[in-house]
Amino acid sequence: MEKIGKQFSILLLLLLLATPILSFLGFQLFGNSPERRSRPEGRESRMVRILPHWGTGQIAQELKEKGIIVSPWAFQAVVFLRGTGTRLQIGDYAFPPGMSLLDVLKKLESGDIFHVTVTIPEGWTVREIARYLEARGLASEERFWQLAHDQELLRRYGIRGSSLEGYLFPDTYYLRRGMKEEEIIDRMFKRFLQIYAQECQGKAASLGWTRHQVVTLGSLIEAETPAEEERELVSSVFHRRLKIGMPLQCDPTVMYALWGREGKRARLTRRHLTFPSPYNTYVHRGLPPGPICNPGAASLRAAVSPRPSPYLYFVSKGNGSHHFSSNLYQHYRAVRRYQSSPDRT
């Protein structure tokens, strides 16, 4: 009887000791934590980066320092009880105000990481994309550039050109920090494949054009006009010139040969028009060797859908639109009206 009494006393003591601990853990898990009360509603989320090879202790300390949790000890204890220490995922996380410890844990266990929204404008070159992604902290500019010219990657994608220029589709992407440059490129290329299949594949086959030819012409159209309603007319001019063997005389091809591959832009003058480059469509007939930028869906679509027209020339009006002409006399009149010298397409 005395032995039973001692066992009961020990059990009671253990329960008394465990109660505050269990209450504390329960409060942290399910109740309003002190952190919740101390951060007023409406405050912005706090960002935390969980790095590879961090243990539970390092994660707990980082969360404590950023004001996400109150007790690193409680965090580690709950992780141990849940058996999820190896399932906490790396990445950038946004923690809104008022999260309980259990909410925090579930976010880390599920890998509900913060995605950075990036919008790649139509007409950007590979270099401009690489530079922008580095500025946003999402990629190394040089690594991205090197991969865009990697011959093994080009073979894998079935690209005939010397780079991925033209094949990185301009769109809005949701990227996570820590993604490899290969992953970003792969996502952009797969988006290109999707759009090309929807907009171009059937018509390209009926024209007898290769994918590379379509993308190259699409890039010229993209670089020539920002006006969507003009793109099929610009396409018409280029198609007619190609058919009769007339040089395309596309200014952006010369600009790309001079500066474009480095993502630079400058004013073109008459002396530049004889610059020796296979991309110079004043010097060489036909399409250039490859795209000069990354065209959007409208320009790709226009490349295989030229609007029937008699036009062989167009000149910029200086307001983003163009005047189209069917013969050289009309073109020279338009040039005198809108520009100072008749040395443009």
CSV table of C-alpha atoms in Angstrom, one decimal:
chain,number,residue,atom,x,y,z
A,1,MET,CA,0.0,0.0,0.0
A,2,GLU,CA,2.8,2.3,0.9
A,3,LYS,CA,4.5,1.5,-2.5
A,4,ILE,CA,1.4,2.4,-4.4
A,5,GLY,CA,1.2,5.7,-2.5
A,6,LYS,CA,4.7,6.6,-3.5
A,7,GLN,CA,4.1,5.8,-7.1
A,8,PHE,CA,0.9,7.9,-7.0
A,9,SER,CA,2.9,10.8,-5.5
A,10,ILE,CA,5.6,10.6,-8.2
A,11,LEU,CA,2.9,10.5,-10.9
A,12,LEU,CA,1.2,13.5,-9.4
A,13,LEU,CA,4.5,15.3,-9.2
A,14,LEU,CA,5.2,14.6,-12.9
A,15,LEU,CA,1.8,15.7,-13.9
A,16,LEU,CA,2.3,18.9,-11.9
A,17,LEU,CA,5.6,19.5,-13.6
A,18,ALA,CA,4.3,18.7,-17.1
A,19,THR,CA,1.2,20.7,-16.9
A,20,PRO,CA,2.9,24.2,-17.3
A,21,ILE,CA,5.0,22.8,-20.2
A,22,LEU,CA,2.1,21.2,-22.0
A,23,SER,CA,0.0,24.4,-21.4
A,24,PHE,CA,2.8,26.5,-22.8
A,25,LEU,CA,3.2,24.3,-25.9
A,26,GLY,CA,-0.6,24.2,-26.4
A,27,PHE,CA,-0.7,28.0,-26.0
A,28,GLN,CA,2.0,28.4,-28.6
A,29,LEU,CA,0.4,25.9,-31.0
A,30,PHE,CA,-3.3,26.7,-30.8
A,31,GLY,CA,-3.7,30.0,-28.9
A,32,ASN,CA,-2.8,33.6,-29.5
A,33,SER,CA,0.9,33.8,-28.9
A,34,PRO,CA,2.4,36.9,-27.3
A,35,GLU,CA,3.9,37.6,-30.7
A,36,ARG,CA,0.4,37.7,-32.2
A,37,ARG,CA,-0.6,40.3,-29.6
A,38,SER,CA,2.5,42.4,-30.0
A,39,ARG,CA,2.3,42.8,-33.8
A,40,PRO,CA,-0.7,45.0,-34.7
A,41,GLU,CA,-3.0,43.9,-37.4
A,42,GLY,CA,-2.3,45.4,-40.8
A,43,ARG,CA,1.4,45.3,-40.5
A,44,GLU,CA,3.3,44.0,-43.6
A,45,SER,CA,4.5,40.4,-43.7
A,46,ARG,CA,8.0,39.7,-42.5
A,47,MET,CA,10.4,37.9,-44.8
A,48,VAL,CA,12.6,35.0,-43.7
A,49,ARG,CA,15.1,33.0,-45.7
A,50,ILE,CA,15.7,29.4,-44.7
A,51,LEU,CA,19.0,28.3,-46.1
A,52,PRO,CA,20.2,24.8,-47.1
A,53,HIS,CA,21.7,22.6,-44.3
A,54,TRP,CA,20.2,24.7,-41.5
A,55,GLY,CA,19.1,22.6,-38.6
A,56,THR,CA,16.0,23.1,-36.5
A,57,GLY,CA,17.9,25.2,-34.0
A,58,GLN,CA,19.2,27.6,-36.7
A,59,ILE,CA,15.7,27.9,-38.1
A,60,ALA,CA,14.2,28.6,-34.7
A,61,GLN,CA,16.8,31.3,-33.9
A,62,GLU,CA,16.2,33.0,-37.3
A,63,LEU,CA,12.4,33.0,-36.7
A,64,LYS,CA,13.0,34.4,-33.2
A,65,GLU,CA,15.3,37.2,-34.5
A,66,LYS,CA,12.7,38.2,-37.2
A,67,GLY,CA,9.9,38.3,-34.6
A,68,ILE,CA,8.0,35.4,-36.1
A,69,ILE,CA,8.0,33.2,-32.9
A,70,VAL,CA,8.6,34.0,-29.3
A,71,SER,CA,10.3,30.8,-28.0
A,72,PRO,CA,12.9,28.9,-30.0
A,73,TRP,CA,12.7,26.2,-27.4
A,74,ALA,CA,9.0,25.7,-27.9
A,75,PHE,CA,9.5,25.6,-31.7
A,76,GLN,CA,12.1,22.9,-31.4
A,77,ALA,CA,10.0,20.9,-29.0
A,78,VAL,CA,7.0,20.9,-31.2
A,79,VAL,CA,9.1,20.0,-34.3
A,80,PHE,CA,10.4,17.1,-32.3
A,81,LEU,CA,7.0,16.0,-31.1
A,82,ARG,CA,5.6,16.2,-34.7
A,83,GLY,CA,8.7,14.5,-36.2
A,84,THR,CA,9.0,17.0,-39.0
A,85,GLY,CA,12.5,18.2,-38.5
A,86,THR,CA,13.7,16.8,-41.8
A,87,ARG,CA,10.6,18.2,-43.7
A,88,LEU,CA,11.2,21.9,-43.1
A,89,GLN,CA,11.8,23.3,-46.6
A,90,ILE,CA,14.3,25.9,-47.7
A,91,GLY,CA,13.4,29.1,-49.4
A,92,ASP,CA,12.0,32.6,-48.8
A,93,TYR,CA,8.9,32.8,-46.7
A,94,ALA,CA,6.5,35.7,-46.0
A,95,PHE,CA,4.9,35.5,-42.6
A,96,PRO,CA,1.9,37.7,-42.1
A,97,PRO,CA,1.1,39.2,-38.7
A,98,GLY,CA,-0.6,37.0,-36.0
A,99,MET,CA,0.6,33.6,-37.0
A,100,SER,CA,0.6,30.9,-34.3
A,101,LEU,CA,3.5,28.6,-34.0
A,102,LEU,CA,1.5,25.8,-35.6
A,103,ASP,CA,0.7,28.1,-38.6
A,104,VAL,CA,4.4,28.8,-38.9
A,105,LEU,CA,5.3,25.1,-38.8
A,106,LYS,CA,2.7,24.2,-41.4
A,107,LYS,CA,4.0,26.8,-43.7
A,108,LEU,CA,7.6,25.5,-43.4
A,109,GLU,CA,6.5,21.9,-43.7
A,110,SER,CA,4.4,22.5,-46.9
A,111,GLY,CA,7.1,24.6,-48.5
A,112,ASP,CA,4.6,27.5,-49.0
A,113,ILE,CA,7.4,29.8,-50.1
A,114,PHE,CA,7.2,33.4,-51.3
A,115,HIS,CA,7.2,33.9,-55.1
A,116,VAL,CA,8.7,36.9,-56.7
A,117,THR,CA,6.5,38.3,-59.6
A,118,VAL,CA,8.6,39.3,-62.6
A,119,THR,CA,7.3,40.6,-65.9
A,120,ILE,CA,9.5,40.3,-68.9
A,121,PRO,CA,8.5,42.9,-71.6
A,122,GLU,CA,8.1,41.9,-75.2
A,123,GLY,CA,11.1,42.7,-77.3
A,124,TRP,CA,13.8,42.3,-74.6
A,125,THR,CA,17.0,40.6,-75.5
A,126,VAL,CA,18.6,37.7,-73.6
A,127,ARG,CA,21.1,40.1,-72.1
A,128,GLU,CA,18.3,42.5,-70.9
A,129,ILE,CA,16.5,39.6,-69.3
A,130,ALA,CA,19.6,38.3,-67.6
A,131,ARG,CA,20.5,41.8,-66.3
A,132,TYR,CA,17.0,42.3,-64.9
A,133,LEU,CA,16.8,38.9,-63.2
A,134,GLU,CA,20.1,39.6,-61.5
A,135,ALA,CA,18.9,43.1,-60.4
A,136,ARG,CA,15.9,41.3,-58.8
A,137,GLY,CA,18.2,38.9,-57.0
A,138,LEU,CA,16.9,35.9,-58.9
A,139,ALA,CA,19.8,34.9,-61.1
A,140,SER,CA,23.4,35.5,-62.0
A,141,GLU,CA,23.5,37.6,-65.2
A,142,GLU,CA,26.6,35.9,-66.5
A,143,ARG,CA,25.4,32.4,-65.7
A,144,PHE,CA,22.1,33.1,-67.4
A,145,TRP,CA,23.9,34.5,-70.4
A,146,GLN,CA,26.3,31.5,-70.6
A,147,LEU,CA,23.4,29.0,-70.4
A,148,ALA,CA,21.5,30.9,-73.1
A,149,HIS,CA,24.5,30.1,-75.4
A,150,ASP,CA,25.2,26.6,-74.2
A,151,GLN,CA,25.3,24.3,-77.2
A,152,GLU,CA,24.2,21.2,-75.3
A,153,LEU,CA,21.1,23.1,-74.1
A,154,LEU,CA,20.4,24.4,-77.6
A,155,ARG,CA,20.6,20.8,-79.0
A,156,ARG,CA,18.3,19.6,-76.2
A,157,TYR,CA,15.7,22.2,-77.1
A,158,GLY,CA,16.1,21.7,-80.8
A,159,ILE,CA,17.1,25.2,-81.5
A,160,ARG,CA,19.1,25.8,-84.7
A,161,GLY,CA,20.5,29.2,-83.7
A,162,SER,CA,23.6,30.1,-81.7
A,163,SER,CA,21.6,31.2,-78.6
A,164,LEU,CA,18.2,31.2,-76.9
A,165,GLU,CA,17.5,34.7,-78.3
A,166,GLY,CA,13.9,34.7,-79.4
A,167,TYR,CA,12.9,31.6,-77.4
A,168,LEU,CA,12.5,33.0,-73.9
A,169,PHE,CA,8.9,34.0,-74.0
A,170,PRO,CA,8.1,37.5,-72.5
A,171,ASP,CA,5.4,37.0,-69.9
A,172,THR,CA,4.7,37.4,-66.2
A,173,TYR,CA,6.4,34.7,-64.1
A,174,TYR,CA,6.2,33.7,-60.5
A,175,LEU,CA,9.7,32.7,-59.4
A,176,ARG,CA,11.2,31.7,-56.1
A,177,ARG,CA,14.5,32.9,-54.8
A,178,GLY,CA,17.1,30.1,-55.0
A,179,MET,CA,15.9,28.8,-58.3
A,180,LYS,CA,18.7,27.7,-60.6
A,181,GLU,CA,19.1,29.7,-63.8
A,182,GLU,CA,18.4,26.4,-65.7
A,183,GLU,CA,15.0,26.2,-64.1
A,184,ILE,CA,14.1,29.8,-65.1
A,185,ILE,CA,15.2,29.3,-68.6
A,186,ASP,CA,13.3,26.0,-68.9
A,187,ARG,CA,10.1,27.6,-67.6
A,188,MET,CA,10.4,30.5,-70.2
A,189,PHE,CA,11.2,28.1,-73.0
A,190,LYS,CA,8.3,25.8,-72.2
A,191,ARG,CA,6.0,28.9,-72.2
A,192,PHE,CA,7.4,29.7,-75.6
A,193,LEU,CA,6.6,26.2,-76.9
A,194,GLN,CA,3.0,26.5,-75.6
A,195,ILE,CA,2.4,29.8,-77.3
A,196,TYR,CA,4.1,28.8,-80.5
A,197,ALA,CA,1.9,25.6,-80.7
A,198,GLN,CA,-1.2,27.7,-80.2
A,199,GLU,CA,-0.4,30.6,-82.5
A,200,CYS,CA,2.0,29.5,-85.2
A,201,GLN,CA,2.6,25.8,-85.7
A,202,GLY,CA,-0.2,25.1,-88.1
A,203,LYS,CA,0.2,28.2,-90.2
A,204,ALA,CA,4.0,27.8,-90.3
A,205,ALA,CA,3.6,24.4,-91.8
A,206,SER,CA,1.2,25.7,-94.5
A,207,LEU,CA,3.8,28.4,-95.4
A,208,GLY,CA,6.6,25.9,-95.4
A,209,TRP,CA,8.5,27.9,-92.8
A,210,THR,CA,10.6,26.4,-90.0
A,211,ARG,CA,10.1,27.4,-86.4
A,212,HIS,CA,13.4,29.3,-86.5
A,213,GLN,CA,12.3,31.4,-89.5
A,214,VAL,CA,9.0,32.2,-87.8
A,215,VAL,CA,10.7,33.3,-84.6
A,216,THR,CA,13.3,35.3,-86.4
A,217,LEU,CA,10.7,37.2,-88.5
A,218,GLY,CA,8.6,37.6,-85.3
A,219,SER,CA,11.5,39.3,-83.6
A,220,LEU,CA,11.9,41.8,-86.5
A,221,ILE,CA,8.2,42.6,-86.3
A,222,GLU,CA,8.4,43.0,-82.5
A,223,ALA,CA,11.4,45.3,-82.8
A,224,GLU,CA,9.9,47.4,-85.6
A,225,THR,CA,6.5,48.4,-84.1
A,226,PRO,CA,4.9,48.6,-80.7
A,227,ALA,CA,1.5,49.0,-82.4
A,228,GLU,CA,-0.3,45.6,-82.4
A,229,GLU,CA,-2.7,46.7,-85.2
A,230,GLU,CA,0.3,47.3,-87.5
A,231,ARG,CA,2.2,44.1,-87.0
A,232,GLU,CA,0.4,42.2,-89.7
A,233,LEU,CA,1.2,45.0,-92.2
A,234,VAL,CA,4.8,45.0,-91.2
A,235,SER,CA,4.8,41.3,-91.7
A,236,SER,CA,3.2,41.8,-95.1
A,237,VAL,CA,6.1,44.1,-96.2
A,238,PHE,CA,8.7,41.7,-95.0
A,239,HIS,CA,7.0,38.7,-96.7
A,240,ARG,CA,6.7,40.6,-100.0
A,241,ARG,CA,10.3,41.6,-99.9
A,242,LEU,CA,11.5,38.1,-99.1
A,243,LYS,CA,9.4,36.8,-102.0
A,244,ILE,CA,11.0,39.1,-104.6
A,245,GLY,CA,14.5,39.0,-103.1
A,246,MET,CA,14.5,42.6,-101.9
A,247,PRO,CA,16.7,43.4,-98.8
A,248,LEU,CA,14.5,43.7,-95.7
A,249,GLN,CA,16.4,46.9,-94.6
A,250,CYS,CA,15.3,46.5,-91.1
A,251,ASP,CA,17.0,49.0,-88.8
A,252,PRO,CA,16.7,47.0,-85.6
A,253,THR,CA,18.8,44.2,-87.2
A,254,VAL,CA,21.7,46.7,-87.6
A,255,MET,CA,21.2,48.0,-84.1
A,256,TYR,CA,21.3,44.4,-82.8
A,257,ALA,CA,24.5,43.7,-84.7
A,258,LEU,CA,26.1,46.8,-83.2
A,259,TRP,CA,24.8,46.9,-79.7
A,260,GLY,CA,21.8,44.7,-79.1
A,261,ARG,CA,23.4,41.5,-77.9
A,262,GLU,CA,24.8,43.4,-75.0
A,263,GLY,CA,21.4,44.9,-74.2
A,264,LYS,CA,22.5,48.4,-75.3
A,265,ARG,CA,20.4,50.9,-77.3
A,266,ALA,CA,21.6,53.9,-79.3
A,267,ARG,CA,20.5,56.0,-82.2
A,268,LEU,CA,21.2,54.6,-85.7
A,269,THR,CA,22.8,56.8,-88.3
A,270,ARG,CA,23.4,56.4,-92.1
A,271,ARG,CA,27.0,55.4,-91.6
A,272,HIS,CA,25.9,52.4,-89.5
A,273,LEU,CA,24.0,50.9,-92.4
A,274,THR,CA,27.1,49.4,-94.0
A,275,PHE,CA,28.3,47.7,-90.8
A,276,PRO,CA,29.7,44.3,-91.7
A,277,SER,CA,27.5,41.7,-89.9
A,278,PRO,CA,25.3,38.8,-91.0
A,279,TYR,CA,22.6,40.4,-89.0
A,280,ASN,CA,22.7,43.6,-91.2
A,281,THR,CA,19.7,43.3,-93.5
A,282,TYR,CA,20.8,46.3,-95.5
A,283,VAL,CA,23.9,44.4,-96.5
A,284,HIS,CA,22.5,40.8,-96.7
A,285,ARG,CA,19.3,39.7,-98.3
A,286,GLY,CA,16.8,37.4,-96.6
A,287,LEU,CA,16.3,36.9,-92.9
A,288,PRO,CA,19.2,37.4,-90.4
A,289,PRO,CA,20.8,34.2,-88.9
A,290,GLY,CA,18.5,34.3,-85.9
A,291,PRO,CA,16.1,36.4,-83.8
A,292,ILE,CA,17.2,39.8,-82.6
A,293,CYS,CA,14.9,39.9,-79.5
A,294,ASN,CA,12.3,37.8,-77.8
A,295,PRO,CA,8.9,38.4,-79.5
A,296,GLY,CA,5.5,38.3,-77.8
A,297,ALA,CA,2.5,36.3,-79.0
A,298,ALA,CA,1.1,39.1,-81.3
A,299,SER,CA,4.4,39.4,-83.2
A,300,LEU,CA,4.8,35.6,-83.6
A,301,ARG,CA,1.2,35.4,-84.8
A,302,ALA,CA,1.8,38.2,-87.3
A,303,ALA,CA,4.9,36.5,-88.7
A,304,VAL,CA,2.7,33.7,-90.1
A,305,SER,CA,-0.4,35.9,-90.7
A,306,PRO,CA,0.7,38.7,-93.0
A,307,ARG,CA,-2.2,41.0,-94.0
A,308,PRO,CA,-2.7,41.1,-97.8
A,309,SER,CA,-1.4,44.4,-99.0
A,310,PRO,CA,0.4,46.1,-101.9
A,311,TYR,CA,3.0,47.6,-99.5
A,312,LEU,CA,6.8,47.3,-99.9
A,313,TYR,CA,7.9,50.2,-97.6
A,314,PHE,CA,7.1,51.9,-94.3
A,315,VAL,CA,8.5,54.8,-92.4
A,316,SER,CA,8.1,55.8,-88.8
A,317,LYS,CA,5.8,58.8,-88.1
A,318,GLY,CA,7.7,59.5,-84.9
A,319,ASN,CA,4.7,58.6,-82.7
A,320,GLY,CA,5.0,54.9,-82.5
A,321,SER,CA,3.0,54.3,-85.7
A,322,HIS,CA,4.1,54.0,-89.4
A,323,HIS,CA,3.1,55.2,-92.9
A,324,PHE,CA,3.0,52.4,-95.5
A,325,SER,CA,3.7,52.8,-99.2
A,326,SER,CA,3.5,50.6,-102.2
A,327,ASN,CA,6.2,52.2,-104.3
A,328,LEU,CA,9.5,54.1,-103.9
A,329,TYR,CA,8.0,57.5,-105.0
A,330,GLN,CA,5.3,57.3,-102.3
A,331,HIS,CA,7.8,56.2,-99.8
A,332,TYR,CA,10.2,59.1,-100.5
A,333,ARG,CA,7.3,61.5,-100.1
A,334,ALA,CA,6.4,60.0,-96.8
A,335,VAL,CA,10.0,60.1,-95.6
A,336,ARG,CA,10.2,63.8,-96.5
A,337,ARG,CA,7.1,64.4,-94.5
A,338,TYR,CA,8.0,62.4,-91.4
A,339,GLN,CA,11.8,62.3,-91.4
A,340,SER,CA,14.7,64.4,-92.7
A,341,SER,CA,16.5,61.8,-95.0
A,342,PRO,CA,15.2,58.8,-97.0
A,343,ASP,CA,17.5,56.2,-95.6
A,344,ARG,CA,15.1,53.9,-93.8
A,345,THR,CA,12.8,51.0,-94.7
